[in-house]
Short mmCIF file of C-alpha atoms and ligand atoms in Angstrom, two decimals:
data_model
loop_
_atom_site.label_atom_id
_atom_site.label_comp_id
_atom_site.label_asym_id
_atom_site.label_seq_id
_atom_site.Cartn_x
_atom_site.Cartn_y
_atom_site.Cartn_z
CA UNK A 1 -8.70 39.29 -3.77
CA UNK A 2 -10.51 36.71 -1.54
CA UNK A 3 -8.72 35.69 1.92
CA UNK A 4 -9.49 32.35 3.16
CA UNK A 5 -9.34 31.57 6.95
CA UNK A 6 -6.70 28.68 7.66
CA UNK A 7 -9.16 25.64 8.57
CA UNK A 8 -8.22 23.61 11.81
CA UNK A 9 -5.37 21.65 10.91
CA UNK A 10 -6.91 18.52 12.25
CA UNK A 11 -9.62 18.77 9.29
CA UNK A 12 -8.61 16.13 6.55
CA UNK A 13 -9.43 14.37 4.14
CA UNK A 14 -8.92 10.84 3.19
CA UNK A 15 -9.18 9.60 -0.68
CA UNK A 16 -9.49 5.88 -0.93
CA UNK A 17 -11.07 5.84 2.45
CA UNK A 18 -13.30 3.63 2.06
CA UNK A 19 -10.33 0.78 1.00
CA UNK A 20 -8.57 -1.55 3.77
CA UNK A 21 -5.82 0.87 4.90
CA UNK A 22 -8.00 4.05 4.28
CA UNK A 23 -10.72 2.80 6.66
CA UNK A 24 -8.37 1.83 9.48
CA UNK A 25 -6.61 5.10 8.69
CA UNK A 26 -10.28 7.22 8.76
CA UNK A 27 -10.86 5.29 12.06
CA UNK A 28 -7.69 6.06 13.80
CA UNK A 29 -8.23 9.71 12.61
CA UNK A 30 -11.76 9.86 14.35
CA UNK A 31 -10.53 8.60 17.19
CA UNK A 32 -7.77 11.24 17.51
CA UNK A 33 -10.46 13.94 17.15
CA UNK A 34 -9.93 14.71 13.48
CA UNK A 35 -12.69 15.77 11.62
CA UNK A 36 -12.80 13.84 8.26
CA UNK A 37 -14.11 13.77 4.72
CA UNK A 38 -14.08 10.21 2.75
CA UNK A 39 -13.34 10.61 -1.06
CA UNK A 40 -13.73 7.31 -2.89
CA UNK A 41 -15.06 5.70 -5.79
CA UNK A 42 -17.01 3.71 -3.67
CA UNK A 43 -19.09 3.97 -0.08
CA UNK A 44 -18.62 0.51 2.10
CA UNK A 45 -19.61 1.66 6.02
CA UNK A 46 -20.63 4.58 7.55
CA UNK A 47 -18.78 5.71 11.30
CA UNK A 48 -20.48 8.56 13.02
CA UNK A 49 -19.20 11.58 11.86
CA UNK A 50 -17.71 11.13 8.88
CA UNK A 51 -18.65 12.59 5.44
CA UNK A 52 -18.45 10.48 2.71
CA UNK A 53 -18.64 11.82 -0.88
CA UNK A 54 -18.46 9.27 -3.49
CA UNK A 55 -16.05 10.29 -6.96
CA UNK A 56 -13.55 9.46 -8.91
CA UNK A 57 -10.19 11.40 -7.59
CA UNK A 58 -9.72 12.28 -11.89
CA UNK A 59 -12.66 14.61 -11.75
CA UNK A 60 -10.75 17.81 -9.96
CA UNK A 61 -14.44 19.50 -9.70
CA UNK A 62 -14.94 16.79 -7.43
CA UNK A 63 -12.08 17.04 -5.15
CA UNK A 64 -12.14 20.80 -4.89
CA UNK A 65 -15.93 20.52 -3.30
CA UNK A 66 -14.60 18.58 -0.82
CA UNK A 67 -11.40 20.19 -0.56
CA UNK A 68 -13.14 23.40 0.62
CA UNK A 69 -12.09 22.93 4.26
CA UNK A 70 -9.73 20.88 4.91
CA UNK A 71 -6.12 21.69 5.22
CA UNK A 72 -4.37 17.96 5.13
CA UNK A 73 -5.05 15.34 2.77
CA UNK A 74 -4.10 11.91 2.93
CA UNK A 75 -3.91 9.68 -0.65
CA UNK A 76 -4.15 6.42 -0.22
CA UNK A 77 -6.48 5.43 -3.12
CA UNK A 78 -5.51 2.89 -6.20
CA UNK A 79 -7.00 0.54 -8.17
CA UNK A 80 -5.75 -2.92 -6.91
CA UNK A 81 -2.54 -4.61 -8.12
CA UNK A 82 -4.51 -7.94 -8.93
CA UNK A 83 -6.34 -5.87 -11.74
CA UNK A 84 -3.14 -5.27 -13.74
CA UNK A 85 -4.78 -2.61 -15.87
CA UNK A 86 -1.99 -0.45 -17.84
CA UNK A 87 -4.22 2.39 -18.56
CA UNK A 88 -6.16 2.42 -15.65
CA UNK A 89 -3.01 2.19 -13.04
CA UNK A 90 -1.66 5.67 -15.66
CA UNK A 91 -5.09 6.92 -15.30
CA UNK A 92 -5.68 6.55 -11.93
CA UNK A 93 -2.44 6.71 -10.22
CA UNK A 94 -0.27 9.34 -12.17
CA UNK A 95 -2.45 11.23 -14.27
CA UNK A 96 -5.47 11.41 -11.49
CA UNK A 97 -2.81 12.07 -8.33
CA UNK A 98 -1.77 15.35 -10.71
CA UNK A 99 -5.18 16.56 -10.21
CA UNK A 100 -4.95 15.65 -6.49
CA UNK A 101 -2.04 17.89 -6.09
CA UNK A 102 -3.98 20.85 -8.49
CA UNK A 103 -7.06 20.51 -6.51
CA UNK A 104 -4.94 20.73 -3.50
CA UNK A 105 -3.01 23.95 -4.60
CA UNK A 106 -6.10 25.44 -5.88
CA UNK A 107 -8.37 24.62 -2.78
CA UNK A 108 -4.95 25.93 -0.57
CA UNK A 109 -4.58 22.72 1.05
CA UNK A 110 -1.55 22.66 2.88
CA UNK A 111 -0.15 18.96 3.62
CA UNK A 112 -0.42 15.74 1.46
CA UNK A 113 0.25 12.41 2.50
CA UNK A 114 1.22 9.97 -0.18
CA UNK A 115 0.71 5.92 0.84
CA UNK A 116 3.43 4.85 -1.69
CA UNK A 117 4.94 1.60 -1.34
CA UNK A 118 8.35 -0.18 -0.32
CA UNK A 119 8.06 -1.66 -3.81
CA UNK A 120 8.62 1.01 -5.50
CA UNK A 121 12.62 -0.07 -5.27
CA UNK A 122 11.80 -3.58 -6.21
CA UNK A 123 12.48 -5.57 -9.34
CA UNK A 124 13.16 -9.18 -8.05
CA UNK A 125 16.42 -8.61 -6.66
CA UNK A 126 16.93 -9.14 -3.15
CA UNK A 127 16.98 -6.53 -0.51
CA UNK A 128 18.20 -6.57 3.07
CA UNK A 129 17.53 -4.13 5.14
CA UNK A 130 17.08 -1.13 2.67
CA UNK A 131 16.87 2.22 2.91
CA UNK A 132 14.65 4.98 0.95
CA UNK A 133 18.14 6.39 -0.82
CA UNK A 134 18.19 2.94 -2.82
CA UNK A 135 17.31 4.24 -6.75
CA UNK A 136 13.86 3.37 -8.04
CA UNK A 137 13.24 0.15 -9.73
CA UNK A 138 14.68 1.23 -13.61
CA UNK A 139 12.89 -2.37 -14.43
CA UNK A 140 9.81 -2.86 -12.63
CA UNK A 141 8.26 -6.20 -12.73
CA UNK A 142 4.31 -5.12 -12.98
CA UNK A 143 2.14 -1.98 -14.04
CA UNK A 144 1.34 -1.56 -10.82
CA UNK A 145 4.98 -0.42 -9.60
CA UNK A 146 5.95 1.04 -12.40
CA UNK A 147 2.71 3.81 -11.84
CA UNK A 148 3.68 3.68 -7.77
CA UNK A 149 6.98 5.07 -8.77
CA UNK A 150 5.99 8.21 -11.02
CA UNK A 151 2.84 8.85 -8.34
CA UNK A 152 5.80 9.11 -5.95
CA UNK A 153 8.08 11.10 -7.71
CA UNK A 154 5.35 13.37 -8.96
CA UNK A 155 3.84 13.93 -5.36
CA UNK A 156 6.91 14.23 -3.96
CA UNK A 157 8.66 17.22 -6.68
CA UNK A 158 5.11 19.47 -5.79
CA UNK A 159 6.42 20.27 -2.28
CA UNK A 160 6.93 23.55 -1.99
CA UNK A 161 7.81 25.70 1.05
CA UNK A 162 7.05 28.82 -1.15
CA UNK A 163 3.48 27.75 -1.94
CA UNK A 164 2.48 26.78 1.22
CA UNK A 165 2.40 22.94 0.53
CA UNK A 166 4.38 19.87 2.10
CA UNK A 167 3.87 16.33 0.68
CA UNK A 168 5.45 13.52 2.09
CA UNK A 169 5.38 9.80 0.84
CA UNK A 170 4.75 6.75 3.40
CA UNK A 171 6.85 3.88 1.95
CA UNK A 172 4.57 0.44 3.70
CA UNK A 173 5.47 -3.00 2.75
CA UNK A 174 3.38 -6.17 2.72
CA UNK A 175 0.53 -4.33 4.96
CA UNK A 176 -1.81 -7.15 6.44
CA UNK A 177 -4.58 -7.38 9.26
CA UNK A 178 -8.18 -7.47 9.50
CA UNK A 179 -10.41 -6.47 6.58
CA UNK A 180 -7.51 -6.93 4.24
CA UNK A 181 -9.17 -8.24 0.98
CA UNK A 182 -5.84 -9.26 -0.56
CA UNK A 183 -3.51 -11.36 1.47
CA UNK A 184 -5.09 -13.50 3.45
CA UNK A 185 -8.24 -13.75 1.08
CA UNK A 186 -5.70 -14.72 -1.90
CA UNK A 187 -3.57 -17.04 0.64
CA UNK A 188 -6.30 -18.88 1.37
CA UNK A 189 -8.14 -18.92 -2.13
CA UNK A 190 -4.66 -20.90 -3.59
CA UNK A 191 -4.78 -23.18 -0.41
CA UNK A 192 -8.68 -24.38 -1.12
CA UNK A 193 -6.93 -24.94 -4.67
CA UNK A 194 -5.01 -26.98 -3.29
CA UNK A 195 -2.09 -25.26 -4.82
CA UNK A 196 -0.38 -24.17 -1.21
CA UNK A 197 1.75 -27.11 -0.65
CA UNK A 198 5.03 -25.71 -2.57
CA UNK A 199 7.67 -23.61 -0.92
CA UNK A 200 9.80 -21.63 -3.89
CA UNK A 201 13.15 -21.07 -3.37
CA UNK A 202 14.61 -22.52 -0.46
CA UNK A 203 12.16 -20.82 1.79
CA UNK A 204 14.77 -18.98 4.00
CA UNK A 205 14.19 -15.71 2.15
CA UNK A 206 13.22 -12.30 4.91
CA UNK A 207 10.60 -9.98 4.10
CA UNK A 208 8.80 -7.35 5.85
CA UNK A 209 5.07 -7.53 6.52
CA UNK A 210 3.50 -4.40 8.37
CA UNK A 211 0.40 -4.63 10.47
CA UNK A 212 -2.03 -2.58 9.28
CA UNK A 213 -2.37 0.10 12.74
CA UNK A 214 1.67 0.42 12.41
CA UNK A 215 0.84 1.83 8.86
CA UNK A 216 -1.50 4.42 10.28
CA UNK A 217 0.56 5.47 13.10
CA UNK A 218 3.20 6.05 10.41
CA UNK A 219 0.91 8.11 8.30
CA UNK A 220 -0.73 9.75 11.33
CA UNK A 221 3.09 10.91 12.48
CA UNK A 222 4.14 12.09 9.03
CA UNK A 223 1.53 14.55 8.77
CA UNK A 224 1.74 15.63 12.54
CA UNK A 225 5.69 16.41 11.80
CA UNK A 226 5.28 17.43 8.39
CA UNK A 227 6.17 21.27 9.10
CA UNK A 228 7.69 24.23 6.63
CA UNK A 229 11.10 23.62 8.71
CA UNK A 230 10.89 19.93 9.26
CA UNK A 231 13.23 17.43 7.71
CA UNK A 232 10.03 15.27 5.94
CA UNK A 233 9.25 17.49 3.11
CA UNK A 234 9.31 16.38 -0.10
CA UNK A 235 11.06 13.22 1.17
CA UNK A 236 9.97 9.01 1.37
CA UNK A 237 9.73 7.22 4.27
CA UNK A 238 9.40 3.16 4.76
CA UNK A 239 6.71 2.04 7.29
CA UNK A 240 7.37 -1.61 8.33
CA UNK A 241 6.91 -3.83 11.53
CA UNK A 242 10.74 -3.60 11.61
CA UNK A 243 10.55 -7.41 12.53
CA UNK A 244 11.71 -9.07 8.94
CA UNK A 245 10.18 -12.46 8.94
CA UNK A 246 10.83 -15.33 6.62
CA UNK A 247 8.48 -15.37 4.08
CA UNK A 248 7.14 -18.91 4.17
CA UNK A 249 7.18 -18.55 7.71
CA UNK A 250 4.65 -15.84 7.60
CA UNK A 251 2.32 -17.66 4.89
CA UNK A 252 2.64 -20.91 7.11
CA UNK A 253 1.94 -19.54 10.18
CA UNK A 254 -1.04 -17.46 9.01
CA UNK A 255 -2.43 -20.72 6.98
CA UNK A 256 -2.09 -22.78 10.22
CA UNK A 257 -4.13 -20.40 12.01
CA UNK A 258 -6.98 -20.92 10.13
CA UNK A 259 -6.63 -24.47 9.60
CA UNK A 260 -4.63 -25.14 6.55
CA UNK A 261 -1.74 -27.34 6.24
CA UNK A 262 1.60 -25.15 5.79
CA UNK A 263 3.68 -25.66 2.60
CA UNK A 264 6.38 -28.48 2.51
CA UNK A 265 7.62 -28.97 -0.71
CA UNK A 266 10.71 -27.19 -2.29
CA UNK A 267 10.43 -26.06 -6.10
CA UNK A 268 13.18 -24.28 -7.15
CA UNK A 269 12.69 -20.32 -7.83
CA UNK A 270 14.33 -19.85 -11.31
CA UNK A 271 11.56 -22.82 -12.87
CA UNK A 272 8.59 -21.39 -10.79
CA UNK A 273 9.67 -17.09 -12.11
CA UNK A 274 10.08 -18.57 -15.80
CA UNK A 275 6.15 -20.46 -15.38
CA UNK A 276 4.91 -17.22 -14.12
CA UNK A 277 6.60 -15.29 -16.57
CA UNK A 278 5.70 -17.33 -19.55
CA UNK A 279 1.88 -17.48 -18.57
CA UNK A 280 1.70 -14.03 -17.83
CA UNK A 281 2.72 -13.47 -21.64
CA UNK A 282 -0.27 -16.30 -22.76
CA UNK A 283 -3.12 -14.30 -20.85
CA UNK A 284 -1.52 -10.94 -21.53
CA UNK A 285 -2.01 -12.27 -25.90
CA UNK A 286 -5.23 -13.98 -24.90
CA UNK A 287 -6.77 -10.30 -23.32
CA UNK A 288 -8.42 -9.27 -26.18
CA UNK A 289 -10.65 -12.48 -26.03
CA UNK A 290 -10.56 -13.81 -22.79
CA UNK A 291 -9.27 -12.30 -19.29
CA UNK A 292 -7.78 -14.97 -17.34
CA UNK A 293 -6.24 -14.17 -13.82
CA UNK A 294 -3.18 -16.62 -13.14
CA UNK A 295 -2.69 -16.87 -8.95
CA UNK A 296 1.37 -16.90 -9.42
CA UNK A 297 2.15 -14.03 -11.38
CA UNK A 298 5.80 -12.94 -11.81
CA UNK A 299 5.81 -10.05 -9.11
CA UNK A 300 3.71 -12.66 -6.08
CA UNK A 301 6.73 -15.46 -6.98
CA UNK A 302 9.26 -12.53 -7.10
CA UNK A 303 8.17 -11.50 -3.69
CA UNK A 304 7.43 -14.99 -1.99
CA UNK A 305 11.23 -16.25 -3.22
CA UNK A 306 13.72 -13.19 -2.59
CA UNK A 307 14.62 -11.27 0.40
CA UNK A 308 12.55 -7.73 0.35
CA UNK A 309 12.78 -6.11 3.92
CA UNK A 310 13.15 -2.37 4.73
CA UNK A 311 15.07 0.38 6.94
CA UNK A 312 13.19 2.48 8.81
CA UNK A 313 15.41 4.26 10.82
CA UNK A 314 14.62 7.26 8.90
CA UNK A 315 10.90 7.71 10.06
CA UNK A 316 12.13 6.41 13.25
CA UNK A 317 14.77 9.69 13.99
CA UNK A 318 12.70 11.99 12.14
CA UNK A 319 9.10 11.41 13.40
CA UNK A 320 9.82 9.18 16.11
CA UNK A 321 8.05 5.99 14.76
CA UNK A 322 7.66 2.86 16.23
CA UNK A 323 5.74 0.10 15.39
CA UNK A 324 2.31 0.15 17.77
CA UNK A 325 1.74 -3.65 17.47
CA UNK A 326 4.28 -6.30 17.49
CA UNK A 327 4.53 -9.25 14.86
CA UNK A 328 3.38 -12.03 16.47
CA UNK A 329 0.29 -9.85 18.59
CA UNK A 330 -0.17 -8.75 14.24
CA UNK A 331 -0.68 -12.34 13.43
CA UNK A 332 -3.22 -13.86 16.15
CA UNK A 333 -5.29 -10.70 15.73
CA UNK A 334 -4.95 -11.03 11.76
CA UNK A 335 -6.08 -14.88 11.80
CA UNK A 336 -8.74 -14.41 14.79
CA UNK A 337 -10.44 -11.66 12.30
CA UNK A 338 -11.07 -13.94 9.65
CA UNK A 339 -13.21 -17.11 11.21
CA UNK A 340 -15.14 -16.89 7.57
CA UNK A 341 -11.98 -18.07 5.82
CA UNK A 342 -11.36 -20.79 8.53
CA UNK A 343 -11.22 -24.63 6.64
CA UNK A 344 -14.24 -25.81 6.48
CA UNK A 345 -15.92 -22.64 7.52
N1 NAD B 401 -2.04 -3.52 0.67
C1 NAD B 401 -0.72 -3.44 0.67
O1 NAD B 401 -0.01 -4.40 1.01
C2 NAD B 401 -0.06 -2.15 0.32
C3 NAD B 401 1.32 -2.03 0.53
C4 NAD B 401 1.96 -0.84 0.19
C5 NAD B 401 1.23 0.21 -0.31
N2 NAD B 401 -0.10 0.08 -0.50
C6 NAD B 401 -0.84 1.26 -1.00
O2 NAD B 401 -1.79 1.59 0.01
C7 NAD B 401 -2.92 2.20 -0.58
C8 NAD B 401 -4.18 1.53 -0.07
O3 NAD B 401 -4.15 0.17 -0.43
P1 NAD B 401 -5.26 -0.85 0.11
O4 NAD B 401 -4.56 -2.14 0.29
O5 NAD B 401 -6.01 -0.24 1.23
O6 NAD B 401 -6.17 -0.96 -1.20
P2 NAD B 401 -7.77 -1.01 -1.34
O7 NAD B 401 -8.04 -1.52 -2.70
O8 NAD B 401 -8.40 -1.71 -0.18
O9 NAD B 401 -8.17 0.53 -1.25
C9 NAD B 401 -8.03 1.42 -2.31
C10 NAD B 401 -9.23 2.36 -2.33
O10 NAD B 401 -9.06 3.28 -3.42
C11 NAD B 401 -10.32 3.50 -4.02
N3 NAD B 401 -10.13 3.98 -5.38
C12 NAD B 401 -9.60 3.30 -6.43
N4 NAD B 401 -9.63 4.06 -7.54
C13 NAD B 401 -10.17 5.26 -7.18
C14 NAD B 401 -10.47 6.46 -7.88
N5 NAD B 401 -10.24 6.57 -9.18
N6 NAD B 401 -11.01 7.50 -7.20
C15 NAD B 401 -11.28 7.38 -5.88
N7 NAD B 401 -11.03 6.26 -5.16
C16 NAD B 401 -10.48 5.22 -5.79
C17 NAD B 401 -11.01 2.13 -3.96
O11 NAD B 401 -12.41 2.22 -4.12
C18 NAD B 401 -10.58 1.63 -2.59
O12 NAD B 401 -11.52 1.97 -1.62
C19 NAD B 401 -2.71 2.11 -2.10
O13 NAD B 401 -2.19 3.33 -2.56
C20 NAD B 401 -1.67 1.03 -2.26
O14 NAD B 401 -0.88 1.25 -3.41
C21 NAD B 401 -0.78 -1.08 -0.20
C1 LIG B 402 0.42 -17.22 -4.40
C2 LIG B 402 1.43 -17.19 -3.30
C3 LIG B 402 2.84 -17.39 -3.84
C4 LIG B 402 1.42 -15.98 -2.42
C5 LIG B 402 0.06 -15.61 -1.82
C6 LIG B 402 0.14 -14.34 -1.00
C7 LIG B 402 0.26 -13.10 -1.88
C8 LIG B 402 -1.09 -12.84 -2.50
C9 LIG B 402 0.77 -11.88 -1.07
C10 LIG B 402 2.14 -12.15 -0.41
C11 LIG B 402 2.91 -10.83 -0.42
C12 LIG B 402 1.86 -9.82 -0.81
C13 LIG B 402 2.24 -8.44 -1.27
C14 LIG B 402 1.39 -7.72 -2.12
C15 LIG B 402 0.15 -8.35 -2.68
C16 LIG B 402 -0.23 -9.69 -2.06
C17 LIG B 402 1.00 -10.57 -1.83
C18 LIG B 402 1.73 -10.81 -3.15
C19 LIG B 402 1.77 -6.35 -2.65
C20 LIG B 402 2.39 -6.56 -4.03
C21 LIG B 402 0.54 -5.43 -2.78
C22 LIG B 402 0.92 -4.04 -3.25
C23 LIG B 402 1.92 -3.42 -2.31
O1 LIG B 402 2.30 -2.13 -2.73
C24 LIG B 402 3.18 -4.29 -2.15
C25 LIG B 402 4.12 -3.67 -1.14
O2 LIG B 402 5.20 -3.17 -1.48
O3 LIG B 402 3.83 -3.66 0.03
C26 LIG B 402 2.76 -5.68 -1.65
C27 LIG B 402 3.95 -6.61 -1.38
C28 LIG B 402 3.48 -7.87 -0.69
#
């Protein structure tokens, strides 16, 4: 029988490191005197220190190498919503996180943190202020969540106190801030287009947005209280700013910032879902020939005209979270990060 010597616990590993979250999360991690391995698809910077070693997190040969010595692994790799790939989202997010958790058993890893996300409750109905009992979405509205959900749940069933290995599941919602490829970069895109003047809905709906460090304090905290006789094992926990803002408020203050004009005119949300809906089913028939990308799909109007803010007194009592950087701080540092994305810049 071979014995293998417990490595440090602050050796980790990040898959998806090299992404917006992962980076600030490897970063964060370096700074705290972690020693950490990248695992990504893709290499996009170098920071002193790290290891990077580029793979796909399917191939469990792969993760095992780099599993060797490391005793916490963070997942917070996925292909991106915008794609809207069925079989690549299955692929990638269920079937390849199995093999995370096998290479992770096999290599004797002992922690796993899973970024899930708040959306995994979501399908277009509002939510005020909920917490991670609410049931799982039974309809969700994209591929996307529907592969978030059985990543969670399959992440979240392979804790085991008897085999040596927690997981835990980090529940962020809306996470923006510098680097962010998706957010701002989309905001601004449909502004150019000219097609940021609308408001849908009445444009009092609250939502959570979470500054990017706030998600990595929450991640950083799960895995320093994820213990055999802690209360975080096997369980979800939502990461927000815990400062609900309204939704158009957000988008208009962030557009503003960089010189845009913020949206004024009402349309009303039913007419602008059933548009979405309806040209979602034209490209999804026209795939085969042609792969078109509409801006307002069904789950960006779902989320931009209901209420969709989060609890999270749970990680606050059981790891003592609190968000690190306030809203408003967020925002200015967000916008100031971005002068390439400034009008007429
Ligand atoms: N951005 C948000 O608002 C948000 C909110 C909630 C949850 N999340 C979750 O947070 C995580 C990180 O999101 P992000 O916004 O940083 O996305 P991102 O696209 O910037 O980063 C994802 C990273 O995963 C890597 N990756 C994709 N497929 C891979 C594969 N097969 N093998 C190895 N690496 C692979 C990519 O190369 C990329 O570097 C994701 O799990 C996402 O579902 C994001
Ligand atoms: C075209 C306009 C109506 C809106 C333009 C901005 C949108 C691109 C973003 C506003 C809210 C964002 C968001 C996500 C993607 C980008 C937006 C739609 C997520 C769906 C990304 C994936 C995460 O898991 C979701 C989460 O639960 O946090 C995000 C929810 C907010």
């Amino acid at each position: 029988m071979t014995t293998r010597i417990r490595p440090s616990s602050k050796r980790c590993a990040v898959i998806g490191g090299s992404g917006f979250l992962g980076r600030h999360l490897v970063e964060r991690l370096v700074e705290k005197g972690y020693s950490v391995a990248v695992f990504d698809i893709a290499q996009r910077y170098e920071v002193p220190g790290v290891v990077f070693h580029q793979g796909d997190l399917c191939d469990k040969q792969a993760l095992l190498k780099v599993f060797k010595d490391v005793s916490l692994v963070f997942h917070c790799a996925s292909p991106s919503p915008a794609c809207d790939d069925r079989n690549l989202f299955w692929k990638v997010n269920v079937e390849g996180t199995r093999t995370v958790i096998q290479a992770c058993q096999e290599a004797r890893v002992q922690k796993l943190v899973l970024t899930s996300s708040a959306s995994v409750v979501f399908e277009g109905i509002d939510i005020k202020n909920g917490k991670e009992d609410l049931p799982y979405a039974k309809r969700p509205i994209d591929y996307y969540t529907e592969t978030k959900i059985q990543q969670e749940k399959v992440v979240l069933e392979a804790c085991s106190k008897e085999k040596d290995f927690l997981t835990v599941a980090i529940r962020p919602h809306g996470i923006f801030g510098p680097r962010d490829p998706q957010l701002v970069p989309i905001l601004v895109d449909t502004a150019r287009k000219g097609k940021m003047k609308f408001i849908i809905g009445d444009g009092t709906n609250l939502v959570d947005f979470t500054y990017v460090e706030n998600v990595v304090h929450g991640h950083i905290l799960a895995a320093e209280h994820l213990k055999p006789d802690s209360p975080l094992c096997g369980k979800a926990y939502h990461i927000t700013n815990d400062e609900p803002i309204r939704f158009w408020d957000f988008m208009s203050q962030v557009l503003v910032g960089l010189g845009y004009e913020a949206p004024r005119y009402h349309l009303p949300y039913t007419l602008v879902y059933g548009i979405a809906m309806l040209l979602w089913l034209i490209t999804f028939l026209l795939r085969p020939l042609v792969n078109i990308k509409p801006t307002f799909t069904p789950m960006r109007v779902a989320l931009a005209g209901t209420h969709h803010y989060y609890s999270c007194s749970r990680a606050k009592q059981d790891m003592g979270y609190q968000p690190v950087v306030r809203l408003q701080e967020a925002i200015a540092r967000t916008v100031a990060s971005y002068p390439h994305l400034k009008r007429g810049g």
